[in-house]
């Protein structure tokens, strides 16, 4: 079982890196001012730098997780790019790029909502929606569903500005590119 670490907690790893580097700088700079063996202070400084380096990957992971909450830039897809994607995904309907929502993303969202997304992510008064959702997965891939599952009817719901019209454009364009009557 994987260990879960809440990435929305304070970045204690970054604090540890800073303190170890501060100790290293103090030991190196103050070494000549003590009536002790200078190489011992240099060894202490080296050890402190090594400790800072061991904490650094965790601090960078925490920082990257928080930066991802600011969302990704809006991606526009041309009909030519869509045709290329359709060739890679035959007999499937491409819905866009994203990630499959699993337990890990649900737990991250729950923890983030408890903290408050506005405390960790930039909030724009002109944007609607929860753009921080894109930061819950390390990467996004093509999302597609088999065309056979869409025979009959399909219901698309969402609030104003959620993307229903853009999805409709995407569905129609793919139907036209497949040579279907629209």
mmCIF file of N, CA, C and O in Angstrom, residues 41-126:
data_model
loop_
_atom_site.group_PDB
_atom_site.id
_atom_site.type_symbol
_atom_site.label_atom_id
_atom_site.label_comp_id
_atom_site.label_asym_id
_atom_site.label_seq_id
_atom_site.Cartn_x
_atom_site.Cartn_y
_atom_site.Cartn_z
ATOM 1 N N UNK A 41 34.724 22.320 11.307
ATOM 2 C CA UNK A 41 33.606 23.184 10.894
ATOM 3 C C UNK A 41 33.290 22.995 9.413
ATOM 4 O O UNK A 41 32.126 23.020 9.018
ATOM 5 N N UNK A 42 34.337 22.811 8.614
ATOM 6 C CA UNK A 42 34.103 22.564 7.188
ATOM 7 C C UNK A 42 33.396 21.216 6.979
ATOM 8 O O UNK A 42 32.539 21.095 6.098
ATOM 9 N N UNK A 43 33.734 20.232 7.781
ATOM 10 C CA UNK A 43 33.055 18.936 7.698
ATOM 11 C C UNK A 43 31.591 19.079 8.119
ATOM 12 O O UNK A 43 30.698 18.486 7.505
ATOM 13 N N UNK A 44 31.344 19.885 9.152
ATOM 14 C CA UNK A 44 29.973 20.140 9.574
ATOM 15 C C UNK A 44 29.191 20.836 8.454
ATOM 16 O O UNK A 44 28.038 20.483 8.175
ATOM 17 N N UNK A 45 29.822 21.809 7.807
ATOM 18 C CA UNK A 45 29.172 22.519 6.704
ATOM 19 C C UNK A 45 28.857 21.555 5.565
ATOM 20 O O UNK A 45 27.765 21.588 4.995
ATOM 21 N N UNK A 46 29.786 20.662 5.242
ATOM 22 C CA UNK A 46 29.561 19.679 4.180
ATOM 23 C C UNK A 46 28.422 18.728 4.559
ATOM 24 O O UNK A 46 27.548 18.431 3.736
ATOM 25 N N UNK A 47 28.424 18.274 5.792
ATOM 26 C CA UNK A 47 27.345 17.401 6.251
ATOM 27 C C UNK A 47 25.991 18.090 6.190
ATOM 28 O O UNK A 47 24.982 17.489 5.809
ATOM 29 N N UNK A 48 25.950 19.370 6.546
ATOM 30 C CA UNK A 48 24.696 20.123 6.498
ATOM 31 C C UNK A 48 24.218 20.290 5.059
ATOM 32 O O UNK A 48 23.015 20.196 4.778
ATOM 33 N N UNK A 49 25.141 20.516 4.125
ATOM 34 C CA UNK A 49 24.770 20.623 2.713
ATOM 35 C C UNK A 49 24.216 19.289 2.219
ATOM 36 O O UNK A 49 23.212 19.246 1.493
ATOM 37 N N UNK A 50 24.840 18.192 2.622
ATOM 38 C CA UNK A 50 24.339 16.873 2.231
ATOM 39 C C UNK A 50 22.943 16.622 2.792
ATOM 40 O O UNK A 50 22.076 16.063 2.114
ATOM 41 N N UNK A 51 22.703 17.040 4.026
ATOM 42 C CA UNK A 51 21.365 16.892 4.605
ATOM 43 C C UNK A 51 20.347 17.747 3.841
ATOM 44 O O UNK A 51 19.222 17.309 3.595
ATOM 45 N N UNK A 52 20.737 18.947 3.456
ATOM 46 C CA UNK A 52 19.836 19.803 2.673
ATOM 47 C C UNK A 52 19.502 19.136 1.346
ATOM 48 O O UNK A 52 18.354 19.168 0.894
ATOM 49 N N UNK A 53 20.488 18.499 0.742
ATOM 50 C CA UNK A 53 20.251 17.819 -0.534
ATOM 51 C C UNK A 53 19.321 16.619 -0.377
ATOM 52 O O UNK A 53 18.574 16.290 -1.301
ATOM 53 N N UNK A 54 19.341 15.963 0.774
ATOM 54 C CA UNK A 54 18.425 14.835 0.972
ATOM 55 C C UNK A 54 16.983 15.313 1.140
ATOM 56 O O UNK A 54 16.059 14.595 0.786
ATOM 57 N N UNK A 55 16.793 16.504 1.682
ATOM 58 C CA UNK A 55 15.448 17.049 1.864
ATOM 59 C C UNK A 55 14.936 17.760 0.609
ATOM 60 O O UNK A 55 13.732 17.980 0.466
ATOM 61 N N UNK A 56 15.818 18.132 -0.288
ATOM 62 C CA UNK A 56 15.453 18.932 -1.455
ATOM 63 C C UNK A 56 14.425 18.269 -2.374
ATOM 64 O O UNK A 56 13.474 18.937 -2.797
ATOM 65 N N UNK A 57 14.535 16.973 -2.733
ATOM 66 C CA UNK A 57 13.521 16.387 -3.626
ATOM 67 C C UNK A 57 12.098 16.485 -3.083
ATOM 68 O O UNK A 57 11.159 16.796 -3.825
ATOM 69 N N UNK A 58 11.913 16.246 -1.795
ATOM 70 C CA UNK A 58 10.585 16.356 -1.203
ATOM 71 C C UNK A 58 10.059 17.780 -1.258
ATOM 72 O O UNK A 58 8.880 18.019 -1.536
ATOM 73 N N UNK A 59 10.935 18.752 -1.018
ATOM 74 C CA UNK A 59 10.528 20.154 -1.079
ATOM 75 C C UNK A 59 10.120 20.534 -2.495
ATOM 76 O O UNK A 59 9.127 21.245 -2.704
ATOM 77 N N UNK A 60 10.852 20.037 -3.487
ATOM 78 C CA UNK A 60 10.527 20.345 -4.879
ATOM 79 C C UNK A 60 9.219 19.682 -5.307
ATOM 80 O O UNK A 60 8.436 20.260 -6.064
ATOM 81 N N UNK A 61 8.967 18.455 -4.814
ATOM 82 C CA UNK A 61 7.698 17.777 -5.120
ATOM 83 C C UNK A 61 6.512 18.564 -4.564
ATOM 84 O O UNK A 61 5.492 18.746 -5.233
ATOM 85 N N UNK A 62 6.639 19.030 -3.329
ATOM 86 C CA UNK A 62 5.569 19.813 -2.711
ATOM 87 C C UNK A 62 5.335 21.108 -3.489
ATOM 88 O O UNK A 62 4.203 21.502 -3.735
ATOM 89 N N UNK A 63 6.410 21.757 -3.900
ATOM 90 C CA UNK A 63 6.290 23.014 -4.658
ATOM 91 C C UNK A 63 5.621 22.767 -6.007
ATOM 92 O O UNK A 63 4.757 23.538 -6.427
ATOM 93 N N UNK A 64 6.003 21.682 -6.683
ATOM 94 C CA UNK A 64 5.413 21.373 -7.991
ATOM 95 C C UNK A 64 3.923 21.059 -7.851
ATOM 96 O O UNK A 64 3.119 21.467 -8.700
ATOM 97 N N UNK A 65 3.535 20.356 -6.795
ATOM 98 C CA UNK A 65 2.122 20.027 -6.586
ATOM 99 C C UNK A 65 1.298 21.289 -6.411
ATOM 100 O O UNK A 65 0.194 21.411 -6.943
ATOM 101 N N UNK A 66 1.832 22.258 -5.710
ATOM 102 C CA UNK A 66 1.097 23.502 -5.500
ATOM 103 C C UNK A 66 1.056 24.354 -6.759
ATOM 104 O O UNK A 66 0.046 24.991 -7.041
ATOM 105 N N UNK A 67 2.132 24.368 -7.502
ATOM 106 C CA UNK A 67 2.139 25.156 -8.739
ATOM 107 C C UNK A 67 1.171 24.582 -9.763
ATOM 108 O O UNK A 67 0.586 25.324 -10.545
ATOM 109 N N UNK A 68 0.979 23.267 -9.742
ATOM 110 C CA UNK A 68 0.059 22.639 -10.696
ATOM 111 C C UNK A 68 -1.382 23.067 -10.450
ATOM 112 O O UNK A 68 -2.213 22.994 -11.363
ATOM 113 N N UNK A 69 -1.698 23.527 -9.250
ATOM 114 C CA UNK A 69 -3.063 23.953 -8.938
ATOM 115 C C UNK A 69 -3.477 25.202 -9.713
ATOM 116 O O UNK A 69 -4.654 25.509 -9.808
ATOM 117 N N UNK A 70 -2.523 25.932 -10.262
ATOM 118 C CA UNK A 70 -2.848 27.143 -11.007
ATOM 119 C C UNK A 70 -3.361 26.839 -12.395
ATOM 120 O O UNK A 70 -3.627 27.745 -13.173
ATOM 121 N N UNK A 71 -3.506 25.565 -12.714
ATOM 122 C CA UNK A 71 -4.093 25.168 -13.986
ATOM 123 C C UNK A 71 -3.085 25.129 -15.116
ATOM 124 O O UNK A 71 -1.904 25.408 -14.945
ATOM 125 N N UNK A 72 -3.592 24.767 -16.258
ATOM 126 C CA UNK A 72 -2.772 24.691 -17.464
ATOM 127 C C UNK A 72 -3.335 25.677 -18.476
ATOM 128 O O UNK A 72 -4.516 26.026 -18.429
ATOM 129 N N UNK A 73 -2.506 26.100 -19.409
ATOM 130 C CA UNK A 73 -3.030 27.050 -20.396
ATOM 131 C C UNK A 73 -4.104 26.416 -21.266
ATOM 132 O O UNK A 73 -4.115 25.203 -21.486
ATOM 133 N N UNK A 74 -5.005 27.243 -21.749
ATOM 134 C CA UNK A 74 -6.082 26.790 -22.607
ATOM 135 C C UNK A 74 -5.493 26.256 -23.905
ATOM 136 O O UNK A 74 -4.648 26.893 -24.525
ATOM 137 N N UNK A 75 -5.911 25.063 -24.300
ATOM 138 C CA UNK A 75 -5.396 24.442 -25.515
ATOM 139 C C UNK A 75 -6.460 24.502 -26.598
ATOM 140 O O UNK A 75 -7.601 24.090 -26.368
ATOM 141 N N UNK A 76 -6.101 25.019 -27.733
ATOM 142 C CA UNK A 76 -7.005 25.068 -28.870
ATOM 143 C C UNK A 76 -6.592 23.991 -29.861
ATOM 144 O O UNK A 76 -5.410 23.798 -30.122
ATOM 145 N N UNK A 77 -7.569 23.283 -30.406
ATOM 146 C CA UNK A 77 -7.309 22.172 -31.313
ATOM 147 C C UNK A 77 -7.874 22.521 -32.688
ATOM 148 O O UNK A 77 -9.052 22.864 -32.804
ATOM 149 N N UNK A 78 -7.045 22.426 -33.710
ATOM 150 C CA UNK A 78 -7.513 22.658 -35.070
ATOM 151 C C UNK A 78 -8.138 21.375 -35.606
ATOM 152 O O UNK A 78 -7.922 20.285 -35.059
ATOM 153 N N UNK A 79 -8.876 21.513 -36.704
ATOM 154 C CA UNK A 79 -9.493 20.336 -37.327
ATOM 155 C C UNK A 79 -8.425 19.356 -37.801
ATOM 156 O O UNK A 79 -8.607 18.140 -37.724
ATOM 157 N N UNK A 80 -7.285 19.865 -38.269
ATOM 158 C CA UNK A 80 -6.195 18.991 -38.724
ATOM 159 C C UNK A 80 -5.605 18.206 -37.551
ATOM 160 O O UNK A 80 -5.316 17.012 -37.674
ATOM 161 N N UNK A 81 -5.413 18.879 -36.425
ATOM 162 C CA UNK A 81 -4.898 18.182 -35.243
ATOM 163 C C UNK A 81 -5.904 17.142 -34.759
ATOM 164 O O UNK A 81 -5.514 16.044 -34.347
ATOM 165 N N UNK A 82 -7.174 17.483 -34.814
ATOM 166 C CA UNK A 82 -8.217 16.544 -34.402
ATOM 167 C C UNK A 82 -8.233 15.326 -35.315
ATOM 168 O O UNK A 82 -8.368 14.186 -34.841
ATOM 169 N N UNK A 83 -8.046 15.543 -36.619
ATOM 170 C CA UNK A 83 -7.998 14.419 -37.561
ATOM 171 C C UNK A 83 -6.819 13.503 -37.242
ATOM 172 O O UNK A 83 -6.934 12.273 -37.298
ATOM 173 N N UNK A 84 -5.673 14.080 -36.890
ATOM 174 C CA UNK A 84 -4.507 13.275 -36.503
ATOM 175 C C UNK A 84 -4.766 12.472 -35.246
ATOM 176 O O UNK A 84 -4.368 11.305 -35.141
ATOM 177 N N UNK A 85 -5.437 13.083 -34.289
ATOM 178 C CA UNK A 85 -5.774 12.375 -33.050
ATOM 179 C C UNK A 85 -6.739 11.238 -33.331
ATOM 180 O O UNK A 85 -6.618 10.146 -32.764
ATOM 181 N N UNK A 86 -7.693 11.474 -34.236
ATOM 182 C CA UNK A 86 -8.667 10.431 -34.578
ATOM 183 C C UNK A 86 -7.987 9.240 -35.248
ATOM 184 O O UNK A 86 -8.401 8.099 -35.055
ATOM 185 N N UNK A 87 -6.929 9.491 -36.014
ATOM 186 C CA UNK A 87 -6.192 8.381 -36.637
ATOM 187 C C UNK A 87 -5.491 7.537 -35.573
ATOM 188 O O UNK A 87 -5.376 6.337 -35.714
ATOM 189 N N UNK A 88 -5.012 8.190 -34.528
ATOM 190 C CA UNK A 88 -4.352 7.460 -33.441
ATOM 191 C C UNK A 88 -5.350 6.677 -32.601
ATOM 192 O O UNK A 88 -4.986 5.696 -31.950
ATOM 193 N N UNK A 89 -6.596 7.138 -32.563
ATOM 194 C CA UNK A 89 -7.628 6.508 -31.738
ATOM 195 C C UNK A 89 -8.797 6.067 -32.612
ATOM 196 O O UNK A 89 -9.896 6.616 -32.517
ATOM 197 N N UNK A 90 -8.589 5.059 -33.456
ATOM 198 C CA UNK A 90 -9.679 4.644 -34.344
ATOM 199 C C UNK A 90 -10.851 4.057 -33.556
ATOM 200 O O UNK A 90 -10.665 3.467 -32.500
ATOM 201 N N UNK A 91 -12.030 4.259 -34.079
ATOM 202 C CA UNK A 91 -13.292 3.782 -33.496
ATOM 203 C C UNK A 91 -13.520 4.279 -32.065
ATOM 204 O O UNK A 91 -14.155 3.605 -31.264
ATOM 205 N N UNK A 92 -12.938 5.441 -31.778
ATOM 206 C CA UNK A 92 -13.164 6.051 -30.472
ATOM 207 C C UNK A 92 -13.541 7.515 -30.662
ATOM 208 O O UNK A 92 -13.194 8.141 -31.658
ATOM 209 N N UNK A 93 -14.237 8.039 -29.688
ATOM 210 C CA UNK A 93 -14.606 9.447 -29.688
ATOM 211 C C UNK A 93 -13.677 10.166 -28.720
ATOM 212 O O UNK A 93 -13.652 9.859 -27.529
ATOM 213 N N UNK A 94 -12.900 11.104 -29.254
ATOM 214 C CA UNK A 94 -11.939 11.850 -28.437
ATOM 215 C C UNK A 94 -12.670 12.959 -27.701
ATOM 216 O O UNK A 94 -13.391 13.763 -28.302
ATOM 217 N N UNK A 95 -12.508 13.015 -26.389
ATOM 218 C CA UNK A 95 -13.191 14.011 -25.570
ATOM 219 C C UNK A 95 -12.278 15.142 -25.124
ATOM 220 O O UNK A 95 -12.747 16.139 -24.584
ATOM 221 N N UNK A 96 -10.987 14.983 -25.305
ATOM 222 C CA UNK A 96 -10.040 16.012 -24.900
ATOM 223 C C UNK A 96 -8.892 15.396 -24.123
ATOM 224 O O UNK A 96 -8.652 14.197 -24.165
ATOM 225 N N UNK A 97 -8.195 16.247 -23.413
ATOM 226 C CA UNK A 97 -7.081 15.790 -22.589
ATOM 227 C C UNK A 97 -7.464 15.970 -21.130
ATOM 228 O O UNK A 97 -8.108 16.950 -20.763
ATOM 229 N N UNK A 98 -7.078 15.022 -20.334
ATOM 230 C CA UNK A 98 -7.391 15.070 -18.915
ATOM 231 C C UNK A 98 -6.876 13.819 -18.225
ATOM 232 O O UNK A 98 -5.922 13.196 -18.679
ATOM 233 N N UNK A 99 -7.509 13.438 -17.150
ATOM 234 C CA UNK A 99 -7.101 12.250 -16.406
ATOM 235 C C UNK A 99 -8.345 11.558 -15.882
ATOM 236 O O UNK A 99 -9.397 12.172 -15.734
ATOM 237 N N UNK A 100 -8.204 10.281 -15.629
ATOM 238 C CA UNK A 100 -9.315 9.525 -15.054
ATOM 239 C C UNK A 100 -9.353 9.786 -13.556
ATOM 240 O O UNK A 100 -8.345 9.728 -12.874
ATOM 241 N N UNK A 101 -10.537 10.098 -13.082
ATOM 242 C CA UNK A 101 -10.745 10.408 -11.676
ATOM 243 C C UNK A 101 -10.739 9.113 -10.885
ATOM 244 O O UNK A 101 -11.570 8.245 -11.090
ATOM 245 N N UNK A 102 -9.787 8.991 -9.971
ATOM 246 C CA UNK A 102 -9.656 7.788 -9.157
ATOM 247 C C UNK A 102 -9.626 8.171 -7.683
ATOM 248 O O UNK A 102 -9.764 9.340 -7.332
ATOM 249 N N UNK A 103 -9.404 7.179 -6.835
ATOM 250 C CA UNK A 103 -9.400 7.438 -5.382
ATOM 251 C C UNK A 103 -8.385 8.484 -4.988
ATOM 252 O O UNK A 103 -8.646 9.320 -4.125
ATOM 253 N N UNK A 104 -7.209 8.439 -5.595
ATOM 254 C CA UNK A 104 -6.156 9.387 -5.223
ATOM 255 C C UNK A 104 -6.595 10.822 -5.494
ATOM 256 O O UNK A 104 -6.379 11.714 -4.662
ATOM 257 N N UNK A 105 -7.230 11.059 -6.652
ATOM 258 C CA UNK A 105 -7.680 12.413 -6.978
ATOM 259 C C UNK A 105 -8.828 12.832 -6.049
ATOM 260 O O UNK A 105 -8.908 13.997 -5.650
ATOM 261 N N UNK A 106 -9.703 11.899 -5.698
ATOM 262 C CA UNK A 106 -10.795 12.219 -4.778
ATOM 263 C C UNK A 106 -10.243 12.615 -3.406
ATOM 264 O O UNK A 106 -10.716 13.580 -2.793
ATOM 265 N N UNK A 107 -9.233 11.902 -2.944
ATOM 266 C CA UNK A 107 -8.634 12.232 -1.648
ATOM 267 C C UNK A 107 -7.937 13.582 -1.697
ATOM 268 O O UNK A 107 -8.062 14.398 -0.773
ATOM 269 N N UNK A 108 -7.199 13.834 -2.791
ATOM 270 C CA UNK A 108 -6.527 15.128 -2.938
ATOM 271 C C UNK A 108 -7.543 16.266 -2.968
ATOM 272 O O UNK A 108 -7.349 17.310 -2.338
ATOM 273 N N UNK A 109 -8.635 16.084 -3.708
ATOM 274 C CA UNK A 109 -9.665 17.121 -3.793
ATOM 275 C C UNK A 109 -10.306 17.349 -2.420
ATOM 276 O O UNK A 109 -10.534 18.494 -2.013
ATOM 277 N N UNK A 110 -10.583 16.270 -1.706
ATOM 278 C CA UNK A 110 -11.181 16.387 -0.366
ATOM 279 C C UNK A 110 -10.263 17.182 0.556
ATOM 280 O O UNK A 110 -10.705 18.104 1.247
ATOM 281 N N UNK A 111 -8.980 16.834 0.558
ATOM 282 C CA UNK A 111 -8.020 17.528 1.423
ATOM 283 C C UNK A 111 -7.870 18.993 1.014
ATOM 284 O O UNK A 111 -7.755 19.874 1.864
ATOM 285 N N UNK A 112 -7.860 19.246 -0.286
ATOM 286 C CA UNK A 112 -7.713 20.614 -0.766
ATOM 287 C C UNK A 112 -8.941 21.460 -0.420
ATOM 288 O O UNK A 112 -8.810 22.623 -0.033
ATOM 289 N N UNK A 113 -10.121 20.883 -0.538
ATOM 290 C CA UNK A 113 -11.326 21.625 -0.187
ATOM 291 C C UNK A 113 -11.379 21.954 1.304
ATOM 292 O O UNK A 113 -11.942 22.972 1.696
ATOM 293 N N UNK A 114 -10.797 21.097 2.131
ATOM 294 C CA UNK A 114 -10.736 21.383 3.565
ATOM 295 C C UNK A 114 -9.822 22.563 3.847
ATOM 296 O O UNK A 114 -10.087 23.368 4.729
ATOM 297 N N UNK A 115 -8.707 22.668 3.087
ATOM 298 C CA UNK A 115 -7.766 23.776 3.265
ATOM 299 C C UNK A 115 -8.319 25.048 2.635
ATOM 300 O O UNK A 115 -8.158 26.141 3.167
ATOM 301 N N UNK A 116 -8.963 24.879 1.476
ATOM 302 C CA UNK A 116 -9.465 26.023 0.717
ATOM 303 C C UNK A 116 -8.581 26.261 -0.501
ATOM 304 O O UNK A 116 -7.449 26.719 -0.340
ATOM 305 N N UNK A 117 -9.055 25.928 -1.692
ATOM 306 C CA UNK A 117 -8.227 26.082 -2.894
ATOM 307 C C UNK A 117 -7.712 27.499 -3.104
ATOM 308 O O UNK A 117 -6.617 27.695 -3.609
ATOM 309 N N UNK A 118 -8.484 28.500 -2.667
ATOM 310 C CA UNK A 118 -8.059 29.885 -2.883
ATOM 311 C C UNK A 118 -6.825 30.242 -2.056
ATOM 312 O O UNK A 118 -6.129 31.203 -2.364
ATOM 313 N N UNK A 119 -6.524 29.464 -1.025
ATOM 314 C CA UNK A 119 -5.316 29.726 -0.224
ATOM 315 C C UNK A 119 -4.060 29.237 -0.924
ATOM 316 O O UNK A 119 -2.969 29.693 -0.620
ATOM 317 N N UNK A 120 -4.207 28.281 -1.858
ATOM 318 C CA UNK A 120 -3.038 27.690 -2.506
ATOM 319 C C UNK A 120 -2.960 27.975 -3.996
ATOM 320 O O UNK A 120 -1.892 27.843 -4.583
ATOM 321 N N UNK A 121 -4.076 28.316 -4.616
ATOM 322 C CA UNK A 121 -4.092 28.536 -6.061
ATOM 323 C C UNK A 121 -4.549 29.958 -6.356
ATOM 324 O O UNK A 121 -5.313 30.544 -5.594
ATOM 325 N N UNK A 122 -4.076 30.473 -7.468
ATOM 326 C CA UNK A 122 -4.490 31.802 -7.889
ATOM 327 C C UNK A 122 -5.971 31.766 -8.242
ATOM 328 O O UNK A 122 -6.446 30.834 -8.869
ATOM 329 N N UNK A 123 -6.687 32.793 -7.858
ATOM 330 C CA UNK A 123 -8.106 32.893 -8.168
ATOM 331 C C UNK A 123 -8.299 34.107 -9.058
ATOM 332 O O UNK A 123 -7.899 35.216 -8.699
ATOM 333 N N UNK A 124 -8.886 33.883 -10.224
ATOM 334 C CA UNK A 124 -9.140 34.963 -11.163
ATOM 335 C C UNK A 124 -10.619 35.320 -11.132
ATOM 336 O O UNK A 124 -11.468 34.441 -11.229
ATOM 337 N N UNK A 125 -10.929 36.605 -11.015
ATOM 338 C CA UNK A 125 -12.345 36.984 -10.996
ATOM 339 C C UNK A 125 -13.028 36.801 -12.348
ATOM 340 O O UNK A 125 -14.248 36.767 -12.422
ATOM 341 N N UNK A 126 -12.252 36.651 -13.421
ATOM 342 C CA UNK A 126 -12.846 36.495 -14.756
ATOM 343 C C UNK A 126 -13.045 35.039 -15.143
ATOM 344 O O UNK A 126 -13.790 34.753 -16.065
#
